[in-house]
Structure formats: C-alpha cells, structure tokens
Coordinates of N, CA and C in Angstrom, one line a residue:
M1 N 100.0 101.0 107.1 CA 98.7 101.3 106.8 C 97.0 102.7 107.2
D2 N 97.4 102.1 108.8 CA 96.2 102.6 109.5 C 96.4 103.5 109.2
N3 N 98.0 103.5 109.7 CA 98.0 106.1 109.3 C 97.2 106.0 108.2
F4 N 97.2 105.5 107.0 CA 97.2 106.5 105.7 C 95.2 106.9 106.3
I5 N 95.2 108.5 105.2 CA 93.7 108.4 105.5 C 94.0 107.7 103.5
R6 N 92.3 106.8 104.0 CA 91.7 106.1 102.5 C 91.1 107.1 101.6
V7 N 91.9 107.7 100.7 CA 90.7 108.1 99.4 C 90.4 108.2 98.4
A8 N 88.9 107.6 97.7 CA 88.4 107.3 96.5 C 87.8 108.7 96.0
V9 N 88.2 109.0 94.5 CA 88.5 110.1 93.2 C 86.6 109.5 92.5
A10 N 86.4 111.0 92.8 CA 85.4 110.9 91.0 C 85.0 112.3 90.4
D11 N 85.2 111.7 89.3 CA 85.1 113.1 88.5 C 84.2 112.7 86.9
D12 N 84.2 113.0 86.3 CA 83.4 112.4 84.9 C 85.1 113.2 83.9
H13 N 85.3 114.2 84.1 CA 86.4 114.4 83.8 C 87.9 114.2 83.5
P14 N 88.5 113.6 82.6 CA 89.4 112.8 82.6 C 90.8 113.6 83.0
V15 N 90.7 115.1 82.4 CA 92.2 115.8 82.8 C 92.2 115.8 84.0
I16 N 91.0 116.5 84.5 CA 90.6 117.1 86.1 C 90.9 116.3 86.6
R17 N 90.8 114.9 86.7 CA 90.5 113.6 87.5 C 91.7 113.4 87.6
M18 N 93.2 113.9 86.8 CA 94.2 113.3 86.3 C 95.0 114.7 87.9
G19 N 94.1 116.0 87.9 CA 95.0 116.7 88.0 C 94.5 116.8 89.8
I20 N 93.5 115.5 90.1 CA 93.0 115.8 91.6 C 94.1 114.5 92.2
E21 N 94.0 113.5 91.1 CA 95.1 111.8 91.5 C 96.9 112.7 91.6
A22 N 97.4 113.3 91.2 CA 98.6 114.6 91.7 C 98.6 115.3 92.7
T23 N 97.6 115.5 92.9 CA 97.8 115.9 94.2 C 97.5 115.2 95.2
L24 N 97.1 113.9 94.8 CA 96.9 113.1 96.0 C 98.2 112.2 95.9
D25 N 98.9 112.3 95.3 CA 99.9 110.8 96.0 C 101.3 111.9 95.9
D26 N 100.6 113.5 96.0 CA 101.6 114.0 96.7 C 101.6 114.2 98.1
I27 N 100.6 113.5 98.7 CA 100.4 113.7 100.2 C 100.7 112.6 100.7
S28 N 101.4 112.6 101.5 CA 102.4 110.7 102.2 C 101.2 110.3 103.3
S29 N 100.2 111.3 103.4 CA 99.2 110.8 104.9 C 98.2 109.7 104.3
V30 N 98.1 110.3 102.5 CA 96.8 109.4 102.1 C 97.6 108.7 101.1
R31 N 96.0 107.0 101.1 CA 96.2 106.4 99.7 C 95.4 106.6 98.9
R32 N 95.1 106.8 97.9 CA 94.1 106.1 96.8 C 93.4 105.3 97.2
I33 N 92.4 105.0 96.8 CA 91.9 103.5 96.4 C 91.9 103.0 95.6
G34 N 90.9 104.8 94.6 CA 90.9 104.4 92.8 C 90.6 105.5 92.7
S35 N 89.9 106.1 91.5 CA 89.3 106.6 91.0 C 88.3 106.2 89.4
V36 N 87.1 107.1 89.8 CA 85.6 106.2 88.4 C 85.4 107.6 87.5
A37 N 84.6 107.2 86.9 CA 83.8 108.2 85.7 C 82.1 108.7 86.5
D38 N 81.7 107.8 86.9 CA 80.2 108.1 87.3 C 79.7 107.8 88.6
S39 N 79.4 107.4 88.8 CA 78.2 107.0 90.3 C 78.4 105.8 90.1
T40 N 78.5 104.7 89.0 CA 78.0 103.5 89.1 C 78.6 103.2 89.5
Q41 N 80.4 103.2 88.9 CA 82.0 102.7 89.4 C 81.8 103.4 90.6
L42 N 81.5 104.7 91.4 CA 82.1 104.8 92.8 C 81.2 103.5 93.5
I43 N 80.1 103.4 93.8 CA 79.2 103.0 94.5 C 80.5 101.3 94.8
A44 N 80.2 100.8 93.5 CA 81.4 99.4 92.9 C 82.6 100.2 93.8
L45 N 83.4 101.1 94.3 CA 84.5 101.0 94.7 C 83.8 100.5 96.5
L46 N 83.3 102.0 96.4 CA 83.4 101.8 97.9 C 82.6 100.8 98.1
D47 N 82.0 100.1 98.4 CA 81.6 98.4 98.1 C 82.7 97.2 99.0
T48 N 83.5 97.0 98.0 CA 85.0 96.7 97.7 C 86.2 97.0 98.6
Q49 N 86.2 98.4 98.9 CA 87.7 99.1 99.2 C 87.3 100.3 100.1
P50 N 87.2 99.7 101.9 CA 87.6 101.3 103.3 C 87.9 102.4 102.7
C51 N 86.8 103.0 102.5 CA 87.4 104.5 102.7 C 86.8 105.9 103.5
D52 N 88.6 106.4 103.8 CA 87.3 107.8 104.8 C 87.4 108.7 103.5
V53 N 87.8 109.2 103.4 CA 87.1 110.7 102.3 C 87.1 109.9 100.7
L54 N 86.1 110.8 100.8 CA 85.5 110.8 99.0 C 85.5 112.1 98.2
V55 N 86.1 112.4 97.7 CA 86.4 113.6 96.9 C 85.9 113.5 95.2
T56 N 84.9 114.7 94.7 CA 83.3 113.9 94.4 C 82.9 115.3 93.8
D57 N 83.2 115.3 92.2 CA 82.3 116.5 91.8 C 80.7 116.7 91.6
Y58 N 80.3 117.8 91.9 CA 78.9 117.5 91.9 C 78.0 117.0 91.0
A59 N 78.1 117.8 88.9 CA 77.9 117.3 87.4 C 78.5 115.7 87.6
M60 N 78.0 114.7 88.0 CA 78.5 114.4 86.9 C 77.6 112.4 86.4
P61 N 76.9 112.9 85.5 CA 75.9 112.5 85.3 C 75.9 111.5 84.7
G62 N 75.5 109.8 84.1 CA 76.2 108.9 83.3 C 76.0 107.6 84.6
G63 N 75.6 107.5 86.0 CA 75.8 107.0 86.6 C 74.2 106.0 86.9
E64 N 73.9 105.2 87.5 CA 72.7 104.8 87.4 C 72.0 105.9 88.9
H65 N 73.5 106.2 90.3 CA 72.9 106.4 91.0 C 73.1 108.1 91.3
G66 N 73.0 108.2 90.0 CA 72.4 110.6 89.7 C 74.1 110.9 89.9
D67 N 73.5 112.2 89.9 CA 75.2 112.3 91.0 C 73.9 114.4 91.5
G68 N 75.4 114.9 92.3 CA 74.0 116.7 92.8 C 74.0 116.2 94.6
L69 N 73.0 116.5 94.2 CA 72.1 116.6 95.7 C 71.9 114.2 96.5
E70 N 71.1 115.0 94.4 CA 71.1 113.1 94.5 C 71.4 111.9 95.1
L71 N 72.9 112.4 93.9 CA 74.5 110.8 95.0 C 74.8 111.5 96.7
V72 N 74.2 112.6 95.9 CA 75.0 113.0 98.3 C 73.9 112.0 98.7
A73 N 72.2 112.4 99.0 CA 71.6 112.0 100.0 C 72.0 110.1 100.0
F74 N 72.3 109.6 98.9 CA 73.0 108.2 98.1 C 73.3 108.1 99.7
L75 N 74.6 108.7 99.8 CA 76.6 108.6 100.3 C 76.1 108.2 101.0
R76 N 74.9 109.7 102.3 CA 75.1 109.8 102.9 C 73.9 109.2 104.2
V77 N 72.8 108.1 103.4 CA 73.0 107.2 104.2 C 73.1 106.0 103.8
R78 N 74.2 105.8 102.1 CA 75.0 103.9 102.9 C 76.4 103.1 103.6
Y79 N 76.9 105.2 102.8 CA 77.6 105.3 104.8 C 78.4 106.2 104.8
P80 N 76.7 106.1 106.0 CA 76.9 107.1 106.9 C 78.1 107.7 107.9
Q81 N 79.7 107.5 107.9 CA 80.9 107.6 108.2 C 82.1 108.2 107.5
L82 N 81.6 108.1 106.1 CA 82.0 108.2 105.0 C 82.3 110.1 104.9
R83 N 83.3 110.8 104.9 CA 83.6 112.5 104.8 C 83.9 112.0 103.2
I84 N 82.9 113.1 102.9 CA 82.4 114.2 102.0 C 83.0 115.5 100.7
I85 N 84.6 115.6 100.2 CA 84.2 117.4 99.0 C 84.0 117.4 97.5
L86 N 83.2 118.2 97.6 CA 82.7 117.9 96.8 C 84.1 119.4 96.0
L87 N 83.5 119.4 94.7 CA 84.4 119.8 93.7 C 82.9 120.4 92.5
T88 N 82.3 122.0 92.6 CA 82.2 122.4 92.1 C 82.4 123.1 90.8
S89 N 81.9 123.9 90.6 CA 82.3 125.0 89.0 C 80.7 125.8 89.5
M90 N 79.9 125.8 90.1 CA 78.7 126.8 90.2 C 79.0 126.8 92.0
D91 N 78.2 128.3 92.1 CA 79.0 129.2 92.7 C 76.9 130.2 93.2
K92 N 76.1 129.4 93.7 CA 75.0 129.5 94.1 C 74.6 129.5 95.1
A93 N 74.9 130.3 96.9 CA 74.0 130.1 97.6 C 73.1 129.0 98.1
V94 N 72.5 129.4 97.3 CA 70.8 128.1 97.7 C 71.9 127.2 97.5
L95 N 72.6 127.1 96.7 CA 73.1 125.4 96.0 C 73.5 124.6 97.2
I96 N 75.0 126.2 97.5 CA 76.0 125.6 99.0 C 75.7 125.1 100.1
R97 N 74.2 125.5 100.6 CA 73.4 125.7 101.6 C 72.4 124.2 101.7
S98 N 71.8 123.6 100.5 CA 71.7 122.5 100.4 C 72.3 121.7 100.7
L99 N 73.9 122.2 100.0 CA 75.0 120.1 100.2 C 75.6 120.7 101.9
L100 N 75.3 121.8 102.9 CA 76.0 121.4 104.1 C 74.6 121.2 104.4
T101 N 73.1 121.2 103.7 CA 72.6 120.1 105.3 C 72.2 118.9 105.0
H102 N 73.1 118.5 103.7 CA 72.5 117.1 103.1 C 74.4 116.1 103.1
G103 N 75.1 116.6 104.4 CA 75.7 116.3 105.2 C 76.8 116.5 103.6
I104 N 78.1 117.3 103.7 CA 78.6 117.2 102.7 C 79.6 118.4 104.1
N105 N 81.4 117.9 104.3 CA 82.0 117.5 104.7 C 83.1 119.4 104.2
A106 N 83.4 119.4 102.8 CA 83.9 120.6 102.5 C 83.3 120.6 100.7
V107 N 83.2 122.0 100.2 CA 82.9 122.3 99.6 C 84.4 123.4 99.7
L108 N 85.4 122.5 97.8 CA 86.0 123.8 96.8 C 85.7 124.0 95.0
S109 N 85.7 125.0 95.4 CA 85.0 125.6 93.9 C 86.2 124.7 92.8
K110 N 85.9 124.2 91.6 CA 86.9 124.2 90.4 C 87.9 125.6 90.0
T111 N 87.9 127.2 90.3 CA 87.4 128.0 90.3 C 89.5 128.5 91.3
D112 N 89.7 127.7 92.4 CA 90.2 127.9 93.6 C 91.2 127.1 92.6
D113 N 92.2 126.9 93.0 CA 93.8 125.6 92.7 C 92.7 124.6 94.0
I114 N 94.1 123.7 93.2 CA 93.4 122.4 93.9 C 94.1 122.5 94.8
S115 N 95.8 122.8 95.7 CA 96.2 122.6 95.9 C 95.0 122.7 97.6
H116 N 94.8 123.3 98.2 CA 93.1 123.2 98.5 C 93.4 122.0 98.8
L117 N 92.6 120.9 98.8 CA 92.6 119.9 98.8 C 93.0 118.9 99.4
R118 N 94.5 119.5 99.7 CA 95.7 118.9 101.0 C 94.5 119.7 101.8
A119 N 93.5 120.4 101.8 CA 94.3 120.8 103.7 C 92.5 120.8 103.7
A120 N 91.6 119.4 103.1 CA 90.0 120.5 102.8 C 90.2 119.3 103.2
I121 N 91.3 117.6 102.8 CA 91.3 116.5 103.4 C 92.1 116.3 104.7
Q122 N 92.7 116.9 105.3 CA 93.0 117.3 106.2 C 91.8 117.2 107.5
A123 N 91.1 118.0 106.9 CA 90.3 119.3 108.6 C 89.3 118.3 108.0
V124 N 88.6 117.4 106.9 CA 87.6 116.6 107.2 C 87.5 115.2 108.1
H125 N 89.1 114.6 107.8 CA 89.1 113.5 108.5 C 89.3 114.2 110.1
I126 N 89.7 114.9 110.7 CA 89.2 115.3 112.5 C 87.8 115.6 112.4
G127 N 87.4 115.8 111.3 CA 85.6 116.4 111.6 C 85.5 117.9 111.6
R128 N 86.4 118.4 110.8 CA 85.9 120.0 110.7 C 85.5 120.1 109.3
R129 N 85.1 121.0 108.6 CA 84.6 121.5 107.2 C 85.5 122.2 106.6
Y130 N 86.0 122.5 105.3 CA 86.7 123.0 104.6 C 85.6 124.3 103.6
F131 N 85.9 125.7 103.2 CA 85.9 125.5 102.1 C 87.3 126.0 101.3
S132 N 87.2 126.4 100.0 CA 88.1 127.1 99.4 C 87.8 128.2 100.0
P133 N 88.9 128.7 99.3 CA 88.8 130.8 99.5 C 87.5 131.1 99.3
S134 N 86.8 130.9 97.7 CA 86.0 131.3 96.7 C 84.9 130.6 97.6
I135 N 84.4 130.1 98.2 CA 83.7 129.6 98.8 C 83.0 129.9 99.9
A136 N 83.7 130.3 101.0 CA 84.5 130.9 102.0 C 83.7 132.0 102.0
S137 N 84.2 132.9 101.0 CA 83.7 133.9 100.5 C 82.7 134.3 100.4
M138 N 82.0 133.6 99.6 CA 79.8 133.5 99.5 C 79.7 133.2 100.6
M139 N 80.1 132.1 101.6 CA 80.2 132.0 102.6 C 79.7 133.2 104.4
K140 N 80.9 134.1 104.1 CA 80.9 135.2 104.9 C 78.9 135.7 104.8
S141 N 78.7 135.9 103.5 CA 77.3 136.5 103.5 C 76.0 135.6 102.9
L142 N 76.2 134.4 103.4 CA 75.6 133.5 103.7 C 74.2 133.7 103.9
P143 N 73.1 133.5 104.0 CA 71.3 134.6 105.2 C 71.1 133.2 105.7
S144 N 70.9 133.2 106.6 CA 70.1 131.8 106.6 C 68.2 132.0 106.9
A145 N 68.6 130.7 106.1 CA 66.4 131.7 105.8 C 66.4 130.2 105.8
T146 N 64.7 129.9 106.9 CA 64.4 128.9 107.3 C 63.6 128.6 105.9
A147 N 62.4 129.3 105.1 CA 61.7 129.2 103.6 C 62.2 128.2 103.4
S148 N 63.9 128.2 102.5 CA 64.5 127.7 101.2 C 64.7 126.6 102.4
S149 N 65.0 126.1 102.9 CA 65.1 124.7 103.8 C 64.5 123.2 103.7
R150 N 62.6 124.2 103.0 CA 61.4 123.0 102.8 C 61.7 122.6 101.2
L151 N 62.1 122.8 101.6 CA 62.7 122.7 99.5 C 63.2 121.2 99.7
S152 N 62.8 120.5 98.8 CA 63.7 119.4 98.1 C 64.7 118.9 97.3
Q153 N 65.1 117.8 97.5 CA 66.6 118.5 97.2 C 67.1 119.1 95.8
R154 N 66.6 117.9 94.9 CA 65.9 118.7 93.4 C 65.7 119.2 92.5
E155 N 65.0 120.2 93.7 CA 64.2 121.9 93.8 C 64.9 122.5 94.4
A156 N 65.7 122.1 95.2 CA 66.7 123.4 95.5 C 67.2 123.6 94.7
E157 N 67.8 122.8 94.2 CA 69.2 122.8 92.5 C 68.8 123.9 91.7
V158 N 67.2 122.9 91.0 CA 66.5 123.9 90.0 C 67.1 125.4 90.1
I159 N 66.2 125.5 91.4 CA 65.7 126.8 92.0 C 67.5 128.0 92.2
A160 N 68.3 127.3 91.8 CA 69.5 128.2 92.6 C 70.0 128.1 91.1
L161 N 70.1 127.3 89.5 CA 70.6 127.3 89.3 C 69.8 128.5 87.8
Y162 N 68.2 127.8 88.7 CA 67.3 129.7 87.6 C 67.5 130.7 88.4
V163 N 67.5 131.0 89.6 CA 68.3 132.1 89.9 C 69.3 132.7 89.4
G164 N 70.4 131.6 89.2 CA 71.2 132.1 88.6 C 71.4 132.4 87.2
G165 N 70.3 132.8 86.7 CA 69.9 133.1 85.2 C 70.1 131.7 84.0
D166 N 70.3 130.4 84.7 CA 69.7 129.4 83.7 C 68.0 129.4 83.7
T167 N 67.6 128.7 81.8 CA 66.4 129.3 81.6 C 66.4 127.9 82.0
I168 N 64.8 127.1 81.7 CA 64.0 126.1 82.2 C 65.4 125.1 80.4
N169 N 65.4 124.9 80.1 CA 65.5 124.2 78.9 C 67.5 124.1 79.2
D170 N 67.7 125.3 79.5 CA 68.9 124.9 80.3 C 69.9 124.6 81.3
I171 N 68.8 123.9 82.5 CA 68.8 123.7 83.5 C 68.0 121.6 83.4
A172 N 67.5 122.2 82.6 CA 66.5 120.1 82.5 C 68.2 119.9 81.2
E173 N 68.9 120.9 80.3 CA 69.9 119.7 79.2 C 71.5 119.6 80.5
K174 N 71.5 121.1 81.8 CA 72.5 120.7 82.7 C 72.1 118.7 83.6
L175 N 70.3 119.1 84.2 CA 70.7 117.5 84.8 C 70.1 116.5 84.3
Q176 N 69.7 117.4 83.0 CA 69.7 115.5 82.3 C 68.4 115.4 82.3
R177 N 67.1 116.1 82.9 CA 65.9 116.1 83.6 C 65.2 116.7 82.1
S178 N 63.6 115.9 82.2 CA 63.0 116.6 81.5 C 62.6 118.3 81.3
K179 N 62.5 119.0 80.3 CA 61.9 120.7 80.7 C 60.8 120.7 81.6
Q180 N 59.6 119.4 80.8 CA 58.3 119.1 82.5 C 58.4 118.4 83.9
T181 N 60.0 118.2 83.5 CA 60.3 117.6 85.0 C 60.3 119.3 85.9
I182 N 61.3 119.4 85.4 CA 62.2 121.0 85.5 C 60.8 121.4 85.4
S183 N 60.5 121.5 84.8 CA 59.1 123.5 85.4 C 58.5 122.5 86.4
T184 N 58.2 121.4 86.5 CA 57.3 120.7 87.9 C 58.0 121.6 89.2
Q185 N 59.0 121.4 88.9 CA 60.5 121.7 90.3 C 60.3 122.5 90.5
K186 N 60.2 123.9 89.4 CA 60.5 124.6 90.0 C 58.6 125.6 90.2
I187 N 58.1 124.4 89.8 CA 56.9 125.8 90.2 C 56.2 124.8 92.1
N188 N 56.2 123.5 91.9 CA 56.2 123.5 93.7 C 57.8 124.2 94.2
A189 N 58.3 124.2 94.2 CA 59.9 124.9 95.2 C 59.4 126.6 95.1
M190 N 58.3 127.4 94.0 CA 58.2 128.7 93.9 C 56.2 128.8 95.5
R191 N 55.6 127.5 95.6 CA 54.7 127.3 96.0 C 55.5 127.4 97.2
K192 N 56.9 126.1 97.5 CA 56.8 126.3 98.7 C 57.1 127.5 99.7
L193 N 57.2 128.1 98.8 CA 58.4 129.5 99.0 C 57.4 130.7 99.2
G194 N 55.8 130.7 99.0 CA 55.0 131.6 98.2 C 55.1 132.0 97.7
I195 N 55.6 132.1 97.1 CA 56.1 132.6 95.7 C 55.2 132.1 94.1
E196 N 54.9 133.7 93.4 CA 53.4 133.8 92.7 C 54.2 133.9 91.4
T197 N 55.2 134.4 91.4 CA 55.6 135.2 89.8 C 57.2 134.9 90.7
D198 N 57.5 135.1 88.9 CA 59.4 135.2 88.7 C 60.1 137.1 89.1
A199 N 59.0 137.4 89.2 CA 59.3 138.6 89.2 C 60.3 139.0 90.2
D200 N 58.9 138.0 91.5 CA 58.8 137.5 93.6 C 59.8 136.9 93.2
L201 N 60.4 135.9 92.1 CA 61.0 134.7 92.4 C 63.2 135.4 92.7
F202 N 63.1 136.8 91.9 CA 64.3 137.2 91.5 C 64.6 136.9 92.5
K203 N 63.2 138.7 93.5 CA 63.9 139.6 94.9 C 63.6 138.9 95.8
Y204 N 63.4 137.6 95.7 CA 63.4 136.7 96.9 C 65.3 137.0 96.8
A205 N 65.7 136.3 95.9 CA 67.3 135.8 96.0 C 67.5 137.3 95.9
I206 N 66.9 137.9 95.2 CA 68.2 139.5 95.7 C 68.0 140.0 96.5
E207 N 67.3 139.4 97.9 CA 66.9 140.1 99.1 C 67.3 139.1 100.0
L208 N 68.6 137.6 99.5 CA 68.9 137.0 100.1 C 70.6 137.0 100.1
G209 N 70.6 137.5 98.5 CA 72.1 137.5 97.8 C 72.3 136.4 97.4
L210 N 71.3 135.9 96.8 CA 71.4 134.5 96.2 C 71.6 134.6 94.6
T211 N 71.7 136.1 94.3 CA 71.9 136.2 93.1 C 72.2 137.8 92.4
Q212 N 73.3 137.8 91.4 CA 73.2 139.3 91.4 C 72.9 139.8 89.7
T213 N 71.8 138.6 89.0 CA 71.2 139.0 88.2 C 70.3 140.0 88.2
P214 N 70.0 140.8 87.1 CA 68.6 142.0 87.3 C 67.8 141.7 86.9
L215 N 66.5 141.9 88.2 CA 65.8 141.5 88.0 C 64.9 141.1 86.2
K216 N 64.7 140.5 86.1 CA 64.0 140.3 84.3 C 62.2 141.1 84.5
E217 N 61.9 141.5 83.4 CA 61.3 143.1 83.2 C 59.9 141.7 82.5

C-alpha cells in the first residue's frame, strides 16, 4: 500500500465530485482516502487520514475554514507537505498568480477535460507543477508584476473578480461576504497599487493582460 498515492477530494457539487472520483478510481497508482463537500469535512478527513495529494474546488462555501485563497493558506500552514491540485472555473490571471504564490502545485480549469487530473497527480507527487491546457495558455502571457504581490489574499481575489467584470454585489454574493467588506477590500487593494479610480484600475489590468473587459466610461 506504501506505493499508492493517497488522494483526497473536496468539491461541493456532487456530480463533479463523482466525476473526479471515477477518474481517480481508474488510476492504478492512486488510492482515494475520502471525498468531502466543504472545508469543515476536509480538515476532519486530513486530520485522521494520511494524504499525499488534495484535489479541491476553488469555490466551496459553507465550511468553517473558508474556501479559495483563505483555505489554501490554512492548508499550507497545517499540512505543509500536502500537494494541492486546485480545480477552478475562474480564468483571471491575477487569481492564478495569487494561487501560485500561496503554494498551489497544480491548477486545472473545469473547462478542460478531467483526464488531465491523472497527469497533474503524477506531476505534483514528484514535486512538479502542472497546468491544464487553458491555464497553461494563460500562464504563457502572465506578466511579472511586483505591485500585485503586495495584496492580501482576499484583496487579490476581489480585484481579480472585479477586473473580470463582476460588480461589488456580484463578488459579495459569490464570496459570501458583505458588500461593505468587498468594497473595503477593493479600496485597500487600489491604495496599495497606487490607483485612485476604477478607470485607472482597468487600465492597469489591461496593461498587465489581466482582463479583456473594455474600459468603463
């Protein structure tokens, strides 16, 4: 059994979770240790079962340990040896950069075929990174920008969604935070970036290739 790669699954969508499970069960080198639907269940699983690789959804609200970058940061501290493969439907370069700086080992887009999970597991298990095709394509043009690295996890998350076209209300609903909190995080992020207006924020994003959204009038 020591030759198996022990893998945990975390996704709040039953159909997607079942698809991941089916893919894992077809990989002879993998032993699935359990599947969960939120961060509360995930931590309970990881605290009781040895695990080499975690395959987790990015947006997985409802658990006491949060989701997204908040959960990733928590996992990195609590289980420093754990390899993390993150599944996401988001395609914002700012967000991908933040994920990489917080110790994510592989990023797979939900728009790509689930078969890439096999290669991702093999890669992260030997200490390499892996990106599914649409993420890899994005990474080729990902600019290096030191300013955005000064943002907190939550600030980067808010800016990524905002420059992608979401409103403050949209982001608050998506991340399950109050509108006031989202607005404050956006303002703090803009201050750190030295940006005073939304128009300048979108110009900054376009210059870095972070969004294809036209400038707001």
